Coordinates of C-alpha atoms in Angstrom, one line a residue:
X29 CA 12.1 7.4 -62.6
X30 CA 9.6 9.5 -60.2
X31 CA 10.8 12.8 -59.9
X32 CA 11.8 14.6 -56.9
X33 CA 9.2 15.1 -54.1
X34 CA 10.9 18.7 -52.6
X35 CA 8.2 18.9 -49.9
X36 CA 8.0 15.6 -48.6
X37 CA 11.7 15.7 -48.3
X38 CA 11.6 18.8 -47.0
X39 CA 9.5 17.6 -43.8
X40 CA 11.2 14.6 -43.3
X41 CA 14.8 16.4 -43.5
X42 CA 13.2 19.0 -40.7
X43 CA 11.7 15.5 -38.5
X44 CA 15.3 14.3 -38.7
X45 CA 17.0 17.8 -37.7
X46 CA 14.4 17.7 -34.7
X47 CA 15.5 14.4 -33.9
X48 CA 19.0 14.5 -33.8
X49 CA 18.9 18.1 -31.9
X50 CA 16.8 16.0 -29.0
X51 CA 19.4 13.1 -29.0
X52 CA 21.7 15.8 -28.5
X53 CA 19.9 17.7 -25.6
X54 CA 20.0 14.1 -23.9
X55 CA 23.6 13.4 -24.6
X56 CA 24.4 16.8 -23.2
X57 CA 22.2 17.6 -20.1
X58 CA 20.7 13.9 -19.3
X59 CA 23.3 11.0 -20.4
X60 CA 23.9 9.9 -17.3
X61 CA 20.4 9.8 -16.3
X62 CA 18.6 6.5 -16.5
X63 CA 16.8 5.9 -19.8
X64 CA 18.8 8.6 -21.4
X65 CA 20.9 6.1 -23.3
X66 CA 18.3 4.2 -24.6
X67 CA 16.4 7.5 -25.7
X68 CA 19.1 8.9 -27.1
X69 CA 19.7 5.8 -29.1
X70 CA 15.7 5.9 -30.5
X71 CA 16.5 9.9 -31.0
X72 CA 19.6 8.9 -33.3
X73 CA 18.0 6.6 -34.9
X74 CA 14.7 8.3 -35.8
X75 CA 17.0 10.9 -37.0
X76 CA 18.7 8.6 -39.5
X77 CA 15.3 7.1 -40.7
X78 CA 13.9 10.4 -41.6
X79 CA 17.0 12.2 -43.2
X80 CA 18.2 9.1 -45.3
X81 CA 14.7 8.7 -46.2
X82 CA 14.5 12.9 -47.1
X83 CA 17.5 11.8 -49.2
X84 CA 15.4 9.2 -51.1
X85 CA 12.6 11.5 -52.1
X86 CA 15.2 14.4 -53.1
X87 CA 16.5 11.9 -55.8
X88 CA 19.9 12.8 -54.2
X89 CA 23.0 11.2 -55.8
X90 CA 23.5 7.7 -55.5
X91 CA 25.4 4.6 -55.8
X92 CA 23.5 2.5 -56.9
X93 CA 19.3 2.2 -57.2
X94 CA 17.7 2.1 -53.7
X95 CA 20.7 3.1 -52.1
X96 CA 18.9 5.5 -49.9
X97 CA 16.4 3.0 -49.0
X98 CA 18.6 0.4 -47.4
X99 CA 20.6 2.9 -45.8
X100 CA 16.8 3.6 -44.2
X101 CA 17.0 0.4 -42.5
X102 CA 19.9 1.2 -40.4
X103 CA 17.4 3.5 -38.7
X104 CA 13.9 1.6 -39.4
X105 CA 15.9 -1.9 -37.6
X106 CA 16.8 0.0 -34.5
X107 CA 13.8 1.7 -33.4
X108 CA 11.9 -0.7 -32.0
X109 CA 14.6 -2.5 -29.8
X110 CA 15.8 1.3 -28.7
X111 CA 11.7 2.4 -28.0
X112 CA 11.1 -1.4 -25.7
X113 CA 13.9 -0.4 -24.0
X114 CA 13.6 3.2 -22.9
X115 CA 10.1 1.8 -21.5
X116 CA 11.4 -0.7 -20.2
X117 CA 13.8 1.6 -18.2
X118 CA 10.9 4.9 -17.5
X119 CA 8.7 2.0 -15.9
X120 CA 11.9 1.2 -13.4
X121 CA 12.3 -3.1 -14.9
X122 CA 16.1 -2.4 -14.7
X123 CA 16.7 -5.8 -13.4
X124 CA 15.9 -7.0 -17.0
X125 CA 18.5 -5.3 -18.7
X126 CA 21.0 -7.4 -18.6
X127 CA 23.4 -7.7 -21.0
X128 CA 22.5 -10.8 -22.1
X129 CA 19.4 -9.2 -22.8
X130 CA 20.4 -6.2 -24.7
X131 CA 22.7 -8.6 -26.7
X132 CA 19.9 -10.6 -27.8
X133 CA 17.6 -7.6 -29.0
X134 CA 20.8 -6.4 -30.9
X135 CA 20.8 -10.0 -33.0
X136 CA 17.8 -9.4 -35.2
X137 CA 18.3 -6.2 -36.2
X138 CA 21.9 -7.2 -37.3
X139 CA 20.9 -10.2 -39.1
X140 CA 18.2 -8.0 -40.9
X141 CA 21.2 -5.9 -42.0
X142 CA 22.9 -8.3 -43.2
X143 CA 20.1 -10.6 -45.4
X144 CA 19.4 -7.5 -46.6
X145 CA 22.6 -6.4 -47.8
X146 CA 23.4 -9.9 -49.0
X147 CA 20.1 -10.4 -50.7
X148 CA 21.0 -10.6 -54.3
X149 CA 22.8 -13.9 -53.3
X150 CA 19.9 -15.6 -51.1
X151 CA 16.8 -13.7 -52.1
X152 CA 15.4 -14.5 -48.4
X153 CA 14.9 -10.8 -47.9
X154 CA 12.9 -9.7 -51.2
X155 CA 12.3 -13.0 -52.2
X156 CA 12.2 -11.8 -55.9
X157 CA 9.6 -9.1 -55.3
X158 CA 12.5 -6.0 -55.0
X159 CA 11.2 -2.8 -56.8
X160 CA 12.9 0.6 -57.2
X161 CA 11.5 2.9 -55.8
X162 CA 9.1 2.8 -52.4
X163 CA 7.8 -0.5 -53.8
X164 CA 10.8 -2.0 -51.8
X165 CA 9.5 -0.9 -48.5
X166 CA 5.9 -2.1 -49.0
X167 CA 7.1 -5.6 -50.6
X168 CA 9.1 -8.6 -49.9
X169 CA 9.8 -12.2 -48.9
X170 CA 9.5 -14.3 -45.6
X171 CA 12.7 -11.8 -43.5
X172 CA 11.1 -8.9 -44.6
X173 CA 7.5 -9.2 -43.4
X174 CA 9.3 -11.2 -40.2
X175 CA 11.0 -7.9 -40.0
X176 CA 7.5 -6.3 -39.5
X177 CA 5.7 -9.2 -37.5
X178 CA 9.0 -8.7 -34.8
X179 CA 9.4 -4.4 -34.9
X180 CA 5.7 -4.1 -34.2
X181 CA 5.6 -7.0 -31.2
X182 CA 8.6 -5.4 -29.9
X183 CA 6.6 -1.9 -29.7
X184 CA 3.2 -3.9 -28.4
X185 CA 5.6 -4.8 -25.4
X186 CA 7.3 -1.2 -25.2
X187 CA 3.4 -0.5 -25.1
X188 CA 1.6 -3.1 -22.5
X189 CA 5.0 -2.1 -20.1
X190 CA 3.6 1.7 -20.1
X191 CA 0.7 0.9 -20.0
X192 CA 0.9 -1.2 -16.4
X193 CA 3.8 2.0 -15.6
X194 CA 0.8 4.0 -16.3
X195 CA -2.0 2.7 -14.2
X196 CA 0.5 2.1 -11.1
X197 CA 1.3 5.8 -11.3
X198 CA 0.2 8.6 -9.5
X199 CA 0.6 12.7 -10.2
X200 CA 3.4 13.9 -12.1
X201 CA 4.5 10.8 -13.5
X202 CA 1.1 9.9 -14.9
X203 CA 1.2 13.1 -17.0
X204 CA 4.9 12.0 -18.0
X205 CA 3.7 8.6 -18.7
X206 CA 0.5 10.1 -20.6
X207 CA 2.8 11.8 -23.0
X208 CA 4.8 8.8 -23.6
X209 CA 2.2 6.5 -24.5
X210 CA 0.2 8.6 -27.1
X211 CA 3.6 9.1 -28.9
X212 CA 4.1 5.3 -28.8
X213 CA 0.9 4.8 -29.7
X214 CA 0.6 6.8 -32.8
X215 CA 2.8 3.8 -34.9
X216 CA 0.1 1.7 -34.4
X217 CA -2.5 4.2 -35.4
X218 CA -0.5 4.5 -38.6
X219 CA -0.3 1.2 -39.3
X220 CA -3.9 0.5 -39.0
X221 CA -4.3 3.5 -41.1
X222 CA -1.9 1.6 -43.5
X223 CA -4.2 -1.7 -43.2
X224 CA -7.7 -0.1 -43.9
X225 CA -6.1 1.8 -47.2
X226 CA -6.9 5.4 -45.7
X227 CA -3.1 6.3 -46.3
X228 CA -3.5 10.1 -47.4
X229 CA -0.3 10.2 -49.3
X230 CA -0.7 6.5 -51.7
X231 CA 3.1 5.2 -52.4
X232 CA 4.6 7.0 -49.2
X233 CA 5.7 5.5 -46.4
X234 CA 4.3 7.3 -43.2
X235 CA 6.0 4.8 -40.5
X236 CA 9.0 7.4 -40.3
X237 CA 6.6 10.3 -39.8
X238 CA 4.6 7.9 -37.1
X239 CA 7.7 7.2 -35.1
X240 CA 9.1 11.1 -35.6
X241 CA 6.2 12.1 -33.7
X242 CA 6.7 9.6 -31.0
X243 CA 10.0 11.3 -30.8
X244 CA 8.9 14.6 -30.3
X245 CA 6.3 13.4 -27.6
X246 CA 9.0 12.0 -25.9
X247 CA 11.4 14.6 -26.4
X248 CA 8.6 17.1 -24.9
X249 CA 8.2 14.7 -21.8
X250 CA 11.9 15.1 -21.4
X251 CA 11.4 18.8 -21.8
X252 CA 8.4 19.8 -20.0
X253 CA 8.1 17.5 -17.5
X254 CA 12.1 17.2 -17.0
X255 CA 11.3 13.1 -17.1
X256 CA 15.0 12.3 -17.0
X257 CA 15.8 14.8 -14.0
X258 CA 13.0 13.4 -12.1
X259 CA 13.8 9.7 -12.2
X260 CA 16.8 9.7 -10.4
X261 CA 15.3 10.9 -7.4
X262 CA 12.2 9.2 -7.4
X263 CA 10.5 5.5 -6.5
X264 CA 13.5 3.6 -5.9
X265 CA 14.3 5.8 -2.9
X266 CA 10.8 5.6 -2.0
X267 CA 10.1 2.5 -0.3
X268 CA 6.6 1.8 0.8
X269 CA 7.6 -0.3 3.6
X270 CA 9.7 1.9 5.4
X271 CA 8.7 2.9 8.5
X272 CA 10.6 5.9 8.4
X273 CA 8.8 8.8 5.8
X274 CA 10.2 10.6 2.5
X275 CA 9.4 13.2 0.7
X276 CA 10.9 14.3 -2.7
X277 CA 11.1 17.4 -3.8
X278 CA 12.4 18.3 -7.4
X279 CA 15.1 21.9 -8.0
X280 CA 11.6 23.5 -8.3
X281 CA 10.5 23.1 -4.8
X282 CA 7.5 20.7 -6.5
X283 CA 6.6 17.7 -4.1
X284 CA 7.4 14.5 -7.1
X285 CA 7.0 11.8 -4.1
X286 CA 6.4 10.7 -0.8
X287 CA 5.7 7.1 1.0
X288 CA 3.0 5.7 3.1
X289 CA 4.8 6.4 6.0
X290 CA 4.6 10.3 5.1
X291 CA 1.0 10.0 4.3
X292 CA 0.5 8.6 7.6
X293 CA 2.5 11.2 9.3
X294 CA 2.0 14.3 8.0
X295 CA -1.9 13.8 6.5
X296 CA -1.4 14.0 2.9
X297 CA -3.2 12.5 0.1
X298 CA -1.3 11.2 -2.7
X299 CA -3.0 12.2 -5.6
X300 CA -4.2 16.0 -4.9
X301 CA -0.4 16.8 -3.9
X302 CA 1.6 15.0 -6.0
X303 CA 3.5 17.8 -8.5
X304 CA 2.0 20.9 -6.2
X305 CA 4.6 23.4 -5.1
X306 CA 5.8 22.3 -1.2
X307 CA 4.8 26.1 0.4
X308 CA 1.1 25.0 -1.2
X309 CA 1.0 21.3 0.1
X310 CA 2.3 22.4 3.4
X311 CA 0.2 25.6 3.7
X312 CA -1.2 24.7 6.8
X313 CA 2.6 23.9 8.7
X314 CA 3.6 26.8 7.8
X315 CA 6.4 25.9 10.2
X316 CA 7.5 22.8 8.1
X317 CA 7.2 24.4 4.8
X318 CA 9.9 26.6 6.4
X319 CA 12.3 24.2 7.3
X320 CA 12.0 22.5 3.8
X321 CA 12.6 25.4 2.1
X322 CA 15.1 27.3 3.6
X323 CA 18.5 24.9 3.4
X324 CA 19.1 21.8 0.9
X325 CA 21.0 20.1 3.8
X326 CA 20.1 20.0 7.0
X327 CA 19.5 17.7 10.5
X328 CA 16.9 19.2 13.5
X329 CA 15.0 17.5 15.7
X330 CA 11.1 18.9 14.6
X331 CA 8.7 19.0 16.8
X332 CA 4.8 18.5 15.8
X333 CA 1.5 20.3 17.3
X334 CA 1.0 23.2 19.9
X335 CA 2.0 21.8 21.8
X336 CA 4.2 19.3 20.8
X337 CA 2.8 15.9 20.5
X338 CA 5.2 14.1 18.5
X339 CA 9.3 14.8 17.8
X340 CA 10.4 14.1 14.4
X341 CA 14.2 13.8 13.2
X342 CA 14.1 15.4 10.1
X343 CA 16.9 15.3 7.5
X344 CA 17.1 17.2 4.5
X345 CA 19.8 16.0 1.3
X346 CA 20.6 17.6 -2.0
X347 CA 20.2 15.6 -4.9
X348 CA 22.8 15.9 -7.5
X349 CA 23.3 14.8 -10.7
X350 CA 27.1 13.8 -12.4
X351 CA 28.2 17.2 -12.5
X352 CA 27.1 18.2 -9.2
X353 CA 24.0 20.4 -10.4
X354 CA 21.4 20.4 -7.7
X355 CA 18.3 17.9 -9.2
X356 CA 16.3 18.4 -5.5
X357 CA 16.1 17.4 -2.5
X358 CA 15.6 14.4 -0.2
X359 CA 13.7 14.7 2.9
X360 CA 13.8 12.0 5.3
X361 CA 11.9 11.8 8.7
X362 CA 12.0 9.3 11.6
X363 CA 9.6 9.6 15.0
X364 CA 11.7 9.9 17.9
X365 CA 8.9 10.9 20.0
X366 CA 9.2 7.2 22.0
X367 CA 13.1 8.0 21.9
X368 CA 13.3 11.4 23.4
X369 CA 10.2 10.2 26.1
X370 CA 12.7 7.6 27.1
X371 CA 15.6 10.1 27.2
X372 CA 13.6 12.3 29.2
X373 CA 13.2 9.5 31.5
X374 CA 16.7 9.0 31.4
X375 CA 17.6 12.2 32.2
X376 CA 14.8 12.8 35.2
X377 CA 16.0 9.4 36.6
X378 CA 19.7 10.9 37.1
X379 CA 18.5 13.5 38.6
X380 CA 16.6 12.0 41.1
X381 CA 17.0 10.2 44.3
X382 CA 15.9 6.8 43.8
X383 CA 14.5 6.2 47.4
X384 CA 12.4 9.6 47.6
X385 CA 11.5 11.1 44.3
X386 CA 13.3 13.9 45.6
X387 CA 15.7 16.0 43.2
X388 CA 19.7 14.6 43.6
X389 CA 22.9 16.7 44.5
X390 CA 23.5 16.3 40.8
X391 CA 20.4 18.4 40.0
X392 CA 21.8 20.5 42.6
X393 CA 24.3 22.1 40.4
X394 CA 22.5 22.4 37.7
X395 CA 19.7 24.7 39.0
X396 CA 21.2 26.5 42.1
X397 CA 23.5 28.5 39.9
X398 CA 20.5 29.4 37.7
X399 CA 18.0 30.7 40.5
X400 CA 20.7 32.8 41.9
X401 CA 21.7 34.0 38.4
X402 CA 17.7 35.0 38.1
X403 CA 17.2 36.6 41.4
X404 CA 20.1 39.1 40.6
X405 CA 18.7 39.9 37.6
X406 CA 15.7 40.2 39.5
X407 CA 16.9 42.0 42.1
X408 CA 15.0 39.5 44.8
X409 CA 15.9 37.1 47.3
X410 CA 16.6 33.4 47.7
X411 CA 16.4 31.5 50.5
X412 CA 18.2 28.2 50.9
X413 CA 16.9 25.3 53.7
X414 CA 19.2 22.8 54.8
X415 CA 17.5 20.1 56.7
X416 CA 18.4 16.9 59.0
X417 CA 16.3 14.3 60.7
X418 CA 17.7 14.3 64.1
X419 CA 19.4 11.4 65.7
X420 CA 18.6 9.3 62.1
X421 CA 21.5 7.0 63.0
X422 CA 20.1 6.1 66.4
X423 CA 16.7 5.6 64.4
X424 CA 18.3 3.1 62.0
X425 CA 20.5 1.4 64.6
X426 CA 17.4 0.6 66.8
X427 CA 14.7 0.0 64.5
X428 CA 16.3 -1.2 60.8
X429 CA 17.1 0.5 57.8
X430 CA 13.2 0.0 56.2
X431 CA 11.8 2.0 59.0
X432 CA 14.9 4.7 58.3
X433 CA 13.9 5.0 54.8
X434 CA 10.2 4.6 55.7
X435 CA 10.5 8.2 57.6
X436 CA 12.6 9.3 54.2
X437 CA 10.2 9.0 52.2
X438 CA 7.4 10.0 54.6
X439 CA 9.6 13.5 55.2
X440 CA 9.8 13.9 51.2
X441 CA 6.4 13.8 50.5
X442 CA 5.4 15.5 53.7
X443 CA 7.8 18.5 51.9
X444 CA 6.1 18.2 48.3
X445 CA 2.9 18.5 49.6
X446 CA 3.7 21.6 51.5
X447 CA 5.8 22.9 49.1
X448 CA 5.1 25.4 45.9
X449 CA 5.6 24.8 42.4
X450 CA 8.6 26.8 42.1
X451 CA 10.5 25.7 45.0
X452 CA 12.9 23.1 44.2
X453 CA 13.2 20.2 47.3
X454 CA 16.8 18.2 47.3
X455 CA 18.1 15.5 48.9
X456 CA 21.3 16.5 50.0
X457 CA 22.8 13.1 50.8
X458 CA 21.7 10.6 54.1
X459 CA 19.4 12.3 56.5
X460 CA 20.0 15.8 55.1
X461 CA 17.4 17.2 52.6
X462 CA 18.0 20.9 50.9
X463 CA 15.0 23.2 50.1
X464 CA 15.5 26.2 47.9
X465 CA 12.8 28.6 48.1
X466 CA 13.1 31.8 45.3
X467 CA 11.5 35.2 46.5
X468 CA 11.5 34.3 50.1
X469 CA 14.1 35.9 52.6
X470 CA 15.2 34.4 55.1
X471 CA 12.9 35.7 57.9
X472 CA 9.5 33.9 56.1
X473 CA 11.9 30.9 55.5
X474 CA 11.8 30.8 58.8
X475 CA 8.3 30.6 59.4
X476 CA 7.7 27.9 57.0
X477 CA 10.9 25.9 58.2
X478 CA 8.6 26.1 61.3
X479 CA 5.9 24.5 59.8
X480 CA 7.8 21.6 58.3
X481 CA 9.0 20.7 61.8
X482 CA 6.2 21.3 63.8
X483 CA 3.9 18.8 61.6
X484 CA 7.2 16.7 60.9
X485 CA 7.2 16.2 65.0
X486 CA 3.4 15.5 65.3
X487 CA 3.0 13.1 62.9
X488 CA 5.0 10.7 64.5
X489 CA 6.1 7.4 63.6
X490 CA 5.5 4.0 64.6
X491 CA 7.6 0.6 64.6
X492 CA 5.0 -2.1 65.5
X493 CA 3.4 -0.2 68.2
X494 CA 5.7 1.5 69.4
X495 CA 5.9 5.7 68.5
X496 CA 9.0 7.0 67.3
X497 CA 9.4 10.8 68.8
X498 CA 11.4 12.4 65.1
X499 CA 12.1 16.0 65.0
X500 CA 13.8 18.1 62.4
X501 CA 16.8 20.8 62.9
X502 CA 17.4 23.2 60.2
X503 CA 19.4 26.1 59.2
X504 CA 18.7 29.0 56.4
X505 CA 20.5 30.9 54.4
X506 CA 19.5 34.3 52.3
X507 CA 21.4 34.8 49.1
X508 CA 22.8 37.4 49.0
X509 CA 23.0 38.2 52.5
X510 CA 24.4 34.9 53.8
X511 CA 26.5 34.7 50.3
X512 CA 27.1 35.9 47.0
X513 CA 27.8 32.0 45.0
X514 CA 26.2 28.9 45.5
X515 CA 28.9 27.3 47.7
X516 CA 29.4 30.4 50.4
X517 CA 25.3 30.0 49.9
X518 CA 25.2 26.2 50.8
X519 CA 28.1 26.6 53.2
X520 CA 25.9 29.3 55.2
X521 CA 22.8 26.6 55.4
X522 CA 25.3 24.2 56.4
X523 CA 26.7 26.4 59.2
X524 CA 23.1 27.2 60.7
X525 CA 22.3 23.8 60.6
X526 CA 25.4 23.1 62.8
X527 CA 24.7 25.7 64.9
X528 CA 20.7 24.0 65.5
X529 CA 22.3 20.9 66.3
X530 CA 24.6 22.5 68.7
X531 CA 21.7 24.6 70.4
X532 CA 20.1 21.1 71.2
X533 CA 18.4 20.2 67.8
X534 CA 15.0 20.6 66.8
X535 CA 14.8 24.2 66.1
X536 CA 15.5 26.2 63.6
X537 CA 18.7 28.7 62.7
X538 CA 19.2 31.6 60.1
X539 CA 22.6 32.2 59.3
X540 CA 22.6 36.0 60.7
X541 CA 22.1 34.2 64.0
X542 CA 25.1 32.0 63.9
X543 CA 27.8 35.5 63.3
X544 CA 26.2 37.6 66.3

């Protein structure tokens, strides 16, 4: 009997501790997550491999010969299936694990169990050849070394799947996937170790000391790059084809994704930024970084350039896991810049008069209330100019409504072009147009309602041949001499106007005229 090998126990007992305590950190913090089950499993299970096989070495108390050794294969059996499938899930092939699937990778494992619990009766595991001793591990008949042939294609799968995850990747999840590879590698380095008779310790098994370290590799991917917290959040929301762009950002403000459409929109390039912090990949919006960083949930319209070229809707989710505990954030953008453009059309088209171009009565209320607000504030004057074509009626009685709302429109843009930027031109309703003029009083309102109806008459009009005499007749009110609110000021232009008409038309009236 070989006597007790305290160190190599020692190590393995440690591996297994390790083990167990990284199952545990993913049962407690990540179970939920996808691929935790299926690491948590391989965790277990490397754990059991290594301590039961610590147990062998210390010679500790036993049933029966090689009891410590087949209690091994409980571990050694499910490593493989667990390792295929946590790649299987960390490269995103979820629509392959069925339970039909998982049932079937569950069968071999099971029937290795039991041949080789029931082998004394059918010698199909050991075929004879059973040692004491690690003899057993490194000898055997047809299920044993099928055993081998099936663990090792199983983790050539787990391997070629990362691999492919691998080269797809970009940034952060290359690194993650980096790490995960070399520690699913290093079984296979072992074995051809194993093959070429360079085994350092002769008569030892080093497969459990192979897969402990592919543990700890992943168990540091879980660790340092927070694998399992990242996942969640990551490609499946991401969908290349969506015209609408998406960012992910992890707890730690670190930019783990973003689509084509977000390239296209925002500039970025998808390998320098990937894994950056966002104030860093953002450093030259300042003005974005902001908004990303300052709420987790959140929905304003964002406007893009100096000035503005483009409008983005930009919505910002928090990303929590089972028990509510904030994993990142979600930021989704859509280009409304065609959408508000048509809005704004929307808008100037209800507020203006169809026939001239003219600002509507509806407009009306929305700005005369505002300018008298401003010149108070201002301390300055507003003058208000009602207007009427005389005798419009008799013009569209005798010569048809198209030559009416030809002199309309002639009259409308007769005003814009004599007109200044700030003055706001209405059409009140018919014949009747309103001008407001801010900073004017009433007296040089006067002089340029003057103007309008001296050119207005000389232009003339025609209907085929024939000249049309039109003249004008206006009245002007000064806010706030004529009145102190939009309707006594409206109701003052109104009154002067009346009083023109009554003084024979085609002149012009201020209020202070109408009360002497």
């Amino acid at each position: 009997m070989t006597p007790p090998h305290t160190g190599l126990s020692a190590a393995l007992m440690a591996a297994g501790l390790i083990c167990f305590l990284g199952g545990m950190i993913v049962l407690q913090t990540r179970r939920h997550a996808p691929g935790a089950v299926s690491l948590m499993v391989l965790m277990f299970a490397l754990s059991w491999w290594d301590i039961s096989y610590s147990l062998f070495w210390a010679k500790a108390p036993a049933p029966y010969p090689n009891f410590w050794l087949y209690v091994t294969y409980a571990g050694v059996v499910t490593v493989p299936a667990a390792l295929v499938v946590f790649a299987m899930q960390v490269s995103e092939m979820d629509e392959w694990l069925r339970p039909l699937f998982i049932i079937g990778l569950c069968i071999e494992p099971i029937l290795v169990l039991v041949l080789l619990f029931t082998d004394p009766w059918h010698g199909l595991y050991f075929a004879g050849k059973e040692t004491q001793g690690i003899g057993m591990l490194l000898n055997g008949g047809p299920v044993h070394w099928a055993n081998i042939v099936y663990s090792y294609l199983l983790i050539l799968i787990g391997m070629v799947i990362l691999i492919r995850r691998f080269i797809q990747s970009t940034g952060i999840y290359r690194k993650q996937l980096a790490v995960i590879l070399i520690g699913a590698g290093i079984p296979w380095l072992n074995s051809i170790v194993f093959v070429l008779g360079l085994n350092p310790l002769p008569n030892v098994d080093n497969t459990p000391f192979s897969f402990t370290i592919a543990g700890f590799a992943f168990t540091y991917a879980l660790l340092r790059f927070r694998l399992l917290d990242i996942l969640p959040i990551a490609r499946h929301a991401l969908v290349e084809s969506m015209s609408d762009g998406v960012i992910v950002l992890d707890v730690h403000n670190r930019l783990v994704d973003f689509n084509a459409a977000a390239e296209r929109d925002i500039g970025l390039s998808r390998r320098p930024v990937i894994g950056e912090s966002v104030e860093r990949t953002f450093s030259a919006w300042p003005n974005i970084a902001k908004r990303f960083l300052m709420v987790n949930d959140i929905r304003v319209e964002l406007p893009i350039g100096d000035p503005p070229r483009r409008v983005l809707d930009l919505k910002i989710s928090p990303l929590y896991d089972h028990r509510k505990r904030l994993l990142g954030r979600l930021v989704v953008w859509r280009d409304i810049t065609p959408l508000k453009k048509a809005q704004a059309d929307l808008q100037e088209q209800a507020i203006r008069d169809h026939l001239t171009g003219l600002y509507n009565r509806r407009y009306l209320g929305e700005t005369l209330e505002r300018e008298l607000a401003r010149a108070k504030r201002g301390n300055h004057p507003v003058s208000l100019i009602m207007i009427d074509i005389d005798h419009f009626k008799n013009i569209n009685d005798t010569f048809g409504h198209n030559m009416g709302d030809s002199i309309l429109k002639s009259f409308a843009k007769q005003l814009l072009e004599q007109t200044r930027i700030e003055d706001i031109i209405y059409r009140y309703g018919g014949e009747e147009f309103l001008v407001l003029l801010p900073n004017v009083t009433s007296q040089n309102a006067r002089d340029i309602a003057e103007r309008w109806r001296t050119s207005f008459q000389e232009a003339h009009a025609f209907h085929e041949g024939e000249k049309i005499d039109v003249t004008l007749s206006c009245g002007i009110a000064e806010f706030p001499l004529s009145g102190k609110s939009s309707e006594e000021l409206i109701a003052a232009a109104d009154k002067s106007l009346y009083q023109a008409k009554a003084m024979g038309r085609n002149r012009v009236v201020i209020w202070q005229d109408t009360t002497r």
